[in-house]
Backbone as CSV, one residue per row, in Angstrom:
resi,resn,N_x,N_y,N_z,CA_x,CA_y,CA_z,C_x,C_y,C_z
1,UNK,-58.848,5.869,-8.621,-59.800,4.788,-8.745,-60.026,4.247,-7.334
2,UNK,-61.302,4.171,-6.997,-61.742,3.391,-5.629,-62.401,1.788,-5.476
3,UNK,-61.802,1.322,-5.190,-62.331,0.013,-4.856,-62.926,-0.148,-3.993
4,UNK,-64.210,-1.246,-3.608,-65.128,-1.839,-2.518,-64.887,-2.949,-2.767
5,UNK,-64.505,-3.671,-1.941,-64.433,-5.092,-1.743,-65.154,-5.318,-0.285
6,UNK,-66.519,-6.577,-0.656,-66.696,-6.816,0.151,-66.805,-8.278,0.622
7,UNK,-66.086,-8.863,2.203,-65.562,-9.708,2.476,-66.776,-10.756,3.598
8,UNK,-67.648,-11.356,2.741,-68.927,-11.981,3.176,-68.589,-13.459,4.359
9,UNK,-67.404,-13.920,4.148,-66.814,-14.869,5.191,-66.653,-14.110,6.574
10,UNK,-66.771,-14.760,7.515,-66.273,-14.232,9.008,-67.285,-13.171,9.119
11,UNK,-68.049,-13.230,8.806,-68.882,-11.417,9.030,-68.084,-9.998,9.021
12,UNK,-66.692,-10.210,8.134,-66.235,-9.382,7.799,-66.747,-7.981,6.990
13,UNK,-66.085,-6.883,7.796,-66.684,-5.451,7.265,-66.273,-5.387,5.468
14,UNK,-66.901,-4.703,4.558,-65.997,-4.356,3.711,-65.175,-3.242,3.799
15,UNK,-64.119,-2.958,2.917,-62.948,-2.495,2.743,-62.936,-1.147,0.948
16,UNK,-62.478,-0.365,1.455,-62.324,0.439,0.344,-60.983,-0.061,0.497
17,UNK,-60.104,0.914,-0.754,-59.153,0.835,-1.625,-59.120,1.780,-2.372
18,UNK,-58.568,2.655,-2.425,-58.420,4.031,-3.684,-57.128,3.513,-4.055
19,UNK,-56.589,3.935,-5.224,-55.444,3.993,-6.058,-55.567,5.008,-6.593
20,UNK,-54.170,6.397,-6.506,-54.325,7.174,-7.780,-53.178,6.899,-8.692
21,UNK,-53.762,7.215,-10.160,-52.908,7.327,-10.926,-52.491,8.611,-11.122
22,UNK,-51.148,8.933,-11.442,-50.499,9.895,-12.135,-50.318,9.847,-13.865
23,UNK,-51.053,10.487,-14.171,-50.812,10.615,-15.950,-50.085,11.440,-16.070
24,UNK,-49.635,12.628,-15.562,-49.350,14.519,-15.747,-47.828,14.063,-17.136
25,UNK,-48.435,14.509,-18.222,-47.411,14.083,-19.149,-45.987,14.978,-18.640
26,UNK,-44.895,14.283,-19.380,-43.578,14.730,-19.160,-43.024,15.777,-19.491
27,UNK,-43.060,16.850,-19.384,-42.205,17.981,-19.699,-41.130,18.716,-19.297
28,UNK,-40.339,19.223,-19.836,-38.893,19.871,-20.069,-38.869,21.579,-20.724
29,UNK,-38.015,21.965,-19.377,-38.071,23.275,-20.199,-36.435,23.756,-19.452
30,UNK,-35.598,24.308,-20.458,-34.532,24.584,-20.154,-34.269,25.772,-20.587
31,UNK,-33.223,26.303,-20.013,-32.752,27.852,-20.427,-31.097,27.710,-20.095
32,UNK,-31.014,29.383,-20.287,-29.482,29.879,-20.290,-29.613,31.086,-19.464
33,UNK,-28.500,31.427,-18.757,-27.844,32.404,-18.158,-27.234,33.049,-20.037
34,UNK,-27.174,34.446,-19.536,-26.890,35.935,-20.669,-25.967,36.406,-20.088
35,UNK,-24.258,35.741,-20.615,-23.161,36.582,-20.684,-23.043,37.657,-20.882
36,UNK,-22.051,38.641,-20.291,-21.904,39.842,-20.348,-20.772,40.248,-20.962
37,UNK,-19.810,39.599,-21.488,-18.904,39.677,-22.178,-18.493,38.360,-23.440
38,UNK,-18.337,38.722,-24.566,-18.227,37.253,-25.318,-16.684,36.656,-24.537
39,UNK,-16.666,35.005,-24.532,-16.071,34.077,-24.139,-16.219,33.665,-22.234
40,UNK,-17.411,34.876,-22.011,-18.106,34.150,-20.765,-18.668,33.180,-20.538
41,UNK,-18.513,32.553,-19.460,-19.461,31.103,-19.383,-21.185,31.177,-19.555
42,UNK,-21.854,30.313,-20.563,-22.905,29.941,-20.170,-23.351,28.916,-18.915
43,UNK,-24.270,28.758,-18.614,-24.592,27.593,-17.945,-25.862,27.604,-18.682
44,UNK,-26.374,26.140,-18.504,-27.497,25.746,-19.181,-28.256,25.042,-18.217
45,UNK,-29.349,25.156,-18.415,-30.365,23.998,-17.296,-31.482,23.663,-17.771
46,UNK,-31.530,22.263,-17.351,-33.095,21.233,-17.824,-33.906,21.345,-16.445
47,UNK,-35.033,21.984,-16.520,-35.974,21.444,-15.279,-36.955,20.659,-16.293
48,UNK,-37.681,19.924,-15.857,-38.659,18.392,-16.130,-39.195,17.979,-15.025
49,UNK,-40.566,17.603,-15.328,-41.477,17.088,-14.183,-42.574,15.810,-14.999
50,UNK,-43.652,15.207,-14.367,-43.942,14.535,-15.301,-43.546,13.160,-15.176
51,UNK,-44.553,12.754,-16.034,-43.755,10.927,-16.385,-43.719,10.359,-15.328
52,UNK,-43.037,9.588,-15.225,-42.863,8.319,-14.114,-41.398,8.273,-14.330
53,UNK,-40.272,8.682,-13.010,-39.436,8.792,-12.416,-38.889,7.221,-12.667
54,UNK,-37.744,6.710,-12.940,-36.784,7.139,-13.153,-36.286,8.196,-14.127
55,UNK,-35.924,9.382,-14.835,-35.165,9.931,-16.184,-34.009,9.519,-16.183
56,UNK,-34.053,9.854,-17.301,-32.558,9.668,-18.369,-32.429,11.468,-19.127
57,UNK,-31.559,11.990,-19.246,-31.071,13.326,-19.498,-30.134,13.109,-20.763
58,UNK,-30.464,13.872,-21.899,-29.496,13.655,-22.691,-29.244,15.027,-23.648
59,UNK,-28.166,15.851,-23.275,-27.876,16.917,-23.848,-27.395,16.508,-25.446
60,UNK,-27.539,17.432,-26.484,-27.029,17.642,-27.953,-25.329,17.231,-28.084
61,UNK,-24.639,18.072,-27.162,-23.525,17.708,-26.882,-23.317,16.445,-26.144
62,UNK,-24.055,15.800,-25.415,-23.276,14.597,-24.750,-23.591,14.848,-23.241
63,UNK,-23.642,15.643,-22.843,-23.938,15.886,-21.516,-24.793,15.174,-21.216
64,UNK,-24.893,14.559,-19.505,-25.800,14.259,-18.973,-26.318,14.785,-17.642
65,UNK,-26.009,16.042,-17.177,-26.287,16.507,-15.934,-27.452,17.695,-16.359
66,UNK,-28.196,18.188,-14.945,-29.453,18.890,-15.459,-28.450,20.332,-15.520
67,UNK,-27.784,20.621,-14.743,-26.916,21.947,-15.404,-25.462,21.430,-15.545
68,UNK,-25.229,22.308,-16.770,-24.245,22.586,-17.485,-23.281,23.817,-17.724
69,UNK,-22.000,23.689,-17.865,-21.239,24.964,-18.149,-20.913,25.126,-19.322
70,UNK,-21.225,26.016,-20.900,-20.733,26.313,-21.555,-19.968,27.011,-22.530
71,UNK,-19.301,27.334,-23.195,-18.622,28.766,-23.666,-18.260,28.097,-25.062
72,UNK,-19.240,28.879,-25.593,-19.109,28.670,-27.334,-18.295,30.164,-27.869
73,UNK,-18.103,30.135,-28.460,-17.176,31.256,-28.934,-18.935,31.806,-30.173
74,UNK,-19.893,31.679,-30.757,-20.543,32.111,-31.382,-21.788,31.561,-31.056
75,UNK,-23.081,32.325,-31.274,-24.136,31.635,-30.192,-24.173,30.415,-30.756
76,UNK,-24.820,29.545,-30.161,-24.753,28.290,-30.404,-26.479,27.616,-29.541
77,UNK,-27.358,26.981,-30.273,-28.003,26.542,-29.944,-28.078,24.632,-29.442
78,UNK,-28.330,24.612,-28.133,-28.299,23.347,-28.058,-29.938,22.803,-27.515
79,UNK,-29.929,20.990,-27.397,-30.933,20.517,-27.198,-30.283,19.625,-26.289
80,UNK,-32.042,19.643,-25.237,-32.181,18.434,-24.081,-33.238,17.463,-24.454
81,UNK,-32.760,16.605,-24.064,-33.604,15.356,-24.849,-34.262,14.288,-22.973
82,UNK,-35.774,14.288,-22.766,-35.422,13.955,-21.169,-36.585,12.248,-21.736
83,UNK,-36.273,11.323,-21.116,-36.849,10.067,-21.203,-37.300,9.368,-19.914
84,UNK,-37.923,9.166,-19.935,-38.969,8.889,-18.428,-38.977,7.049,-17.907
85,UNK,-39.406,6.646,-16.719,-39.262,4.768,-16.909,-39.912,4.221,-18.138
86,UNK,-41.209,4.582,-18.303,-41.849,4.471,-19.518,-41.315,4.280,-20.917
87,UNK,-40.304,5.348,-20.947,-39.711,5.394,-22.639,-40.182,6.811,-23.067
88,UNK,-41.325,7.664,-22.463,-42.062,8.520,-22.881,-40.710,9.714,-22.892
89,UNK,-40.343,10.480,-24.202,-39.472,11.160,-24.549,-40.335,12.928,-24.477
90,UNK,-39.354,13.824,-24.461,-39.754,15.362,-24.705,-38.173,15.872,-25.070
91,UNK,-38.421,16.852,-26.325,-37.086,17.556,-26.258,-37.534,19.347,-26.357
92,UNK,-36.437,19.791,-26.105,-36.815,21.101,-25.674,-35.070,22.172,-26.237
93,UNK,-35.493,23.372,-27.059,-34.108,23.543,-27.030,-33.800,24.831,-26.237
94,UNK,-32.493,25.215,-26.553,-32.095,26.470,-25.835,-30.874,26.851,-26.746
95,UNK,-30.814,28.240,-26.445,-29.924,29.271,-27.315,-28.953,29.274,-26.226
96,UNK,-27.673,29.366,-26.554,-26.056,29.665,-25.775,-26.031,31.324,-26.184
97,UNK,-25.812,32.243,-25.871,-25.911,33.494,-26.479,-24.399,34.151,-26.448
98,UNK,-24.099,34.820,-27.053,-22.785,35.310,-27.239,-22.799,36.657,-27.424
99,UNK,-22.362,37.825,-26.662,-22.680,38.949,-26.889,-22.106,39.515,-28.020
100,UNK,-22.659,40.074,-29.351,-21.715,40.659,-30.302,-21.272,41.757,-30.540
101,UNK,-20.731,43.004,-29.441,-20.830,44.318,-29.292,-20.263,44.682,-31.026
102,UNK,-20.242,45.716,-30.951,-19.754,47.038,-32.273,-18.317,46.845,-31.773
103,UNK,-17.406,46.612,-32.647,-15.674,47.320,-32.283,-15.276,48.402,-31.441
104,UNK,-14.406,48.494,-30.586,-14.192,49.271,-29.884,-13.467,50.859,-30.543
105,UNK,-13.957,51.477,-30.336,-13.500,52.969,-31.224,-13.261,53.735,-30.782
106,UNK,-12.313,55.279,-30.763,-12.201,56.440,-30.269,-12.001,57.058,-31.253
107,UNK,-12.654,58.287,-30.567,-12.049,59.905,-31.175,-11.902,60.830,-30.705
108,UNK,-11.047,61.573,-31.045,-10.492,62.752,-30.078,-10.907,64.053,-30.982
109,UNK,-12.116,64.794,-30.075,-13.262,65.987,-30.190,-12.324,67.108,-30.466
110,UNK,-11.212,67.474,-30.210,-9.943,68.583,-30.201,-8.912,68.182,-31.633
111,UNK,-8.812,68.692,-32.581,-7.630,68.344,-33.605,-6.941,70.052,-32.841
112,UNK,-5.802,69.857,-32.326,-4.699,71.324,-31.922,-3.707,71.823,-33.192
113,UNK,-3.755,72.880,-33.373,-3.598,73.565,-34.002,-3.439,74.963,-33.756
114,UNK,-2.008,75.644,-33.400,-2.185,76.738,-33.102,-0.329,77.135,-33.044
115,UNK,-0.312,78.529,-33.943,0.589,78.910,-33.847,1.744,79.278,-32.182
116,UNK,0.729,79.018,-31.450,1.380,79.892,-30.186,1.337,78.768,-29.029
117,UNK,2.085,78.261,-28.019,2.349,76.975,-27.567,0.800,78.017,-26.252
118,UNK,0.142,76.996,-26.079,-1.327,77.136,-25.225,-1.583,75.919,-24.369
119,UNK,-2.780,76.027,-23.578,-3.159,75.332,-22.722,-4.421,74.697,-23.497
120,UNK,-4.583,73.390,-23.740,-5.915,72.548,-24.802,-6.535,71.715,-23.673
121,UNK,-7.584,71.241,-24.215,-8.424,70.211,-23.533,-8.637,69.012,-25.170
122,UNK,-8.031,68.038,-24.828,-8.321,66.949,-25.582,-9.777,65.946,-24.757
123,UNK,-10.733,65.834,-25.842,-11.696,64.706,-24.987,-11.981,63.694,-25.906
124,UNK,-11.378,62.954,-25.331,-11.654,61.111,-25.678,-13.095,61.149,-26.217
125,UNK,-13.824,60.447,-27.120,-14.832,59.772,-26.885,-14.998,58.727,-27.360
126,UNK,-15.588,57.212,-27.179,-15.055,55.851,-27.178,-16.793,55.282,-27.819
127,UNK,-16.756,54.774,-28.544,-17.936,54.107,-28.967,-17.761,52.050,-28.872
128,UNK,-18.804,52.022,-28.995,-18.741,50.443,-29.531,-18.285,49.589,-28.257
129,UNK,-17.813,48.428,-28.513,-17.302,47.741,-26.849,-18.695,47.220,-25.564
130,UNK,-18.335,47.258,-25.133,-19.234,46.920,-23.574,-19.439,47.701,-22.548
131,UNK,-19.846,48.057,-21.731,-19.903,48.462,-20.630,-19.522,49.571,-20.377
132,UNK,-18.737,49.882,-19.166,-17.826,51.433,-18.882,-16.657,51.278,-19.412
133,UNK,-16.077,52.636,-19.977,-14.966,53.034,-20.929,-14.274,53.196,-19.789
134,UNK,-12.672,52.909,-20.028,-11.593,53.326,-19.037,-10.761,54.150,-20.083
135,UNK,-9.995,54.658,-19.572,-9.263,55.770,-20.594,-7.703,55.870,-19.622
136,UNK,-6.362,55.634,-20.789,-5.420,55.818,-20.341,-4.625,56.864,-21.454
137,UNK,-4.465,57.987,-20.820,-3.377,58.880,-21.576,-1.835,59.198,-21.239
138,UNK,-1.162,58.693,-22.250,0.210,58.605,-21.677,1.367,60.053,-22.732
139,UNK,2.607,59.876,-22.099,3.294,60.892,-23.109,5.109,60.074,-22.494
140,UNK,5.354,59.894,-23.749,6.510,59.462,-23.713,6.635,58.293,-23.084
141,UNK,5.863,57.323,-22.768,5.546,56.117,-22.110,5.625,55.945,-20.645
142,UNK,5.191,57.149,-19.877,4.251,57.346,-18.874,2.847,57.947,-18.844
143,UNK,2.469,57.120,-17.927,0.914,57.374,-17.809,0.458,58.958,-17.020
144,UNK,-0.163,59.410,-17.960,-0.175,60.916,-17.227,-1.750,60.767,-16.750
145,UNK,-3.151,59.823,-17.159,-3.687,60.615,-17.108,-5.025,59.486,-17.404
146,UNK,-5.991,59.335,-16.561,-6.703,58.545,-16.504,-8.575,58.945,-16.840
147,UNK,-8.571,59.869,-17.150,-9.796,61.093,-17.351,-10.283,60.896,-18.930
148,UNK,-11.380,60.870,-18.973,-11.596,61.266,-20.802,-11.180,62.507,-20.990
149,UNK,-11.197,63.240,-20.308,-10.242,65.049,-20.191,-9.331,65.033,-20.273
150,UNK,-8.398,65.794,-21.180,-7.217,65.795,-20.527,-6.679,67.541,-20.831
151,UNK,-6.484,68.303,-19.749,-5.905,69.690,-20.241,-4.685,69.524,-20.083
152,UNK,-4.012,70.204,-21.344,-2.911,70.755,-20.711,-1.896,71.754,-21.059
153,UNK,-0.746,71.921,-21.136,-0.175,73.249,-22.172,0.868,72.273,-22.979
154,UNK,0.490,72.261,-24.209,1.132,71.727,-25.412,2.026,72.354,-26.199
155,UNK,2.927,72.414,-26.665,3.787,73.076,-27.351,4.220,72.559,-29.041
156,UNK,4.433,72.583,-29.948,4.035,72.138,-31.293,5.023,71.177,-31.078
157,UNK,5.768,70.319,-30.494,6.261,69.140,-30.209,6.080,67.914,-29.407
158,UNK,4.494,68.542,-28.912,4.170,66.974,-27.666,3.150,66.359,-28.743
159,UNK,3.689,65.406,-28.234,2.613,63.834,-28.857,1.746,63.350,-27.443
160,UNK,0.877,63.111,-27.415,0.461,62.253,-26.456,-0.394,61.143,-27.068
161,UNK,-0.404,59.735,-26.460,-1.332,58.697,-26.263,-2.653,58.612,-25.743
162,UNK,-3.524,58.031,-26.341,-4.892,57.611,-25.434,-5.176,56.098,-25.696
163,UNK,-5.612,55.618,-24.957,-6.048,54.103,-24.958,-6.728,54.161,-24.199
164,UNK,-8.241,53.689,-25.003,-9.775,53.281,-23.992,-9.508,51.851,-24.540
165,UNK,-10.257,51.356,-22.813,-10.557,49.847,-22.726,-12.167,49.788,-22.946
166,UNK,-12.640,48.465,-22.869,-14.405,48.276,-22.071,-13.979,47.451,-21.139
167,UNK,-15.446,47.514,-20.522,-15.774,46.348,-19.210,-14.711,44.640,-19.599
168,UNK,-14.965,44.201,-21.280,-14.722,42.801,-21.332,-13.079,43.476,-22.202
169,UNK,-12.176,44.175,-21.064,-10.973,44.120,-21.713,-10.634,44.292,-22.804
170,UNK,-11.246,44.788,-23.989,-10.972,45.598,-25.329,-10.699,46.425,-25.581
């Protein structure tokens, strides 16, 4: 808005005056960081612009900071609630996400079987879980053997172990 005022005493010049207003309504938009393993941290964040400065921040949980750290054990949706000098309110929500992989599984591609003590190849294969498979094969409770492969010469009395992990320790 522009004003003219003009000042007819003293042979004074007139004078403009602009004022702007800001209307730009208040908005909020928040998100999440996407764990890579369940019982990883979320963080959460409110950005907001808008309104007339001072805010007020008010998370579902209680929170009042624009980011947050959280770790829900199952996704979990929360809300930001943002309030402006005005009173003028916006809420906005966001998903906590929780990764839900498949169970961690193996099977071993070789069942041995053979009258005559030989040289085998056992191969791991690991489904379900997260990320990269680690593989530990042991015999008699040493670790022989860190390979999804494992050859070797068996005799109708060896047992051996396998244990696959994932990325999130399962």
């Amino acid at each position: 808005v522009t004003f003219s005022v003009d000042v007819a005493a003293c042979n004074a010049d007139s004078s403009n005056f602009t004022i702007y207003i800001d209307d730009t309504p208040l908005t909020l938009e928040t998100t999440s960081t996407i764990p890579f393993c369940p019982g990883d941290d979320v963080t959460l964040e409110a950005s907001y612009s808008g309104g007339l400065p001072d805010y007020t921040l008010e998370w579902s949980n209680g929170e009042n900071t624009d980011t947050q750290t959280v770790n829900p054990l199952v996704p979990t949706s929360y809300s930001a609630t943002i309030t402006d000098q005005c009173g003028n309110t916006t809420t906005s929500d966001v998903l906590a996400p929780v990764p839900e992989p498949e169970p961690l599984s193996i099977s071993i591609d070789n069942l041995l079987e053979s009258d005559c003590p030989t040289d085998f190849t056992l191969t791991a294969t690991a489904s379900g879980g997260i990320g990269t498979y680690s593989y530990l094969w042991t015999e008699d409770g040493l670790d022989i053997s860190q390979e999804q492969f494992y050859t070797r010469f068996f005799d109708n009395s060896t047992q051996i172990q396998i244990q696959v992990g994932d990325e999130c320790g399962e």
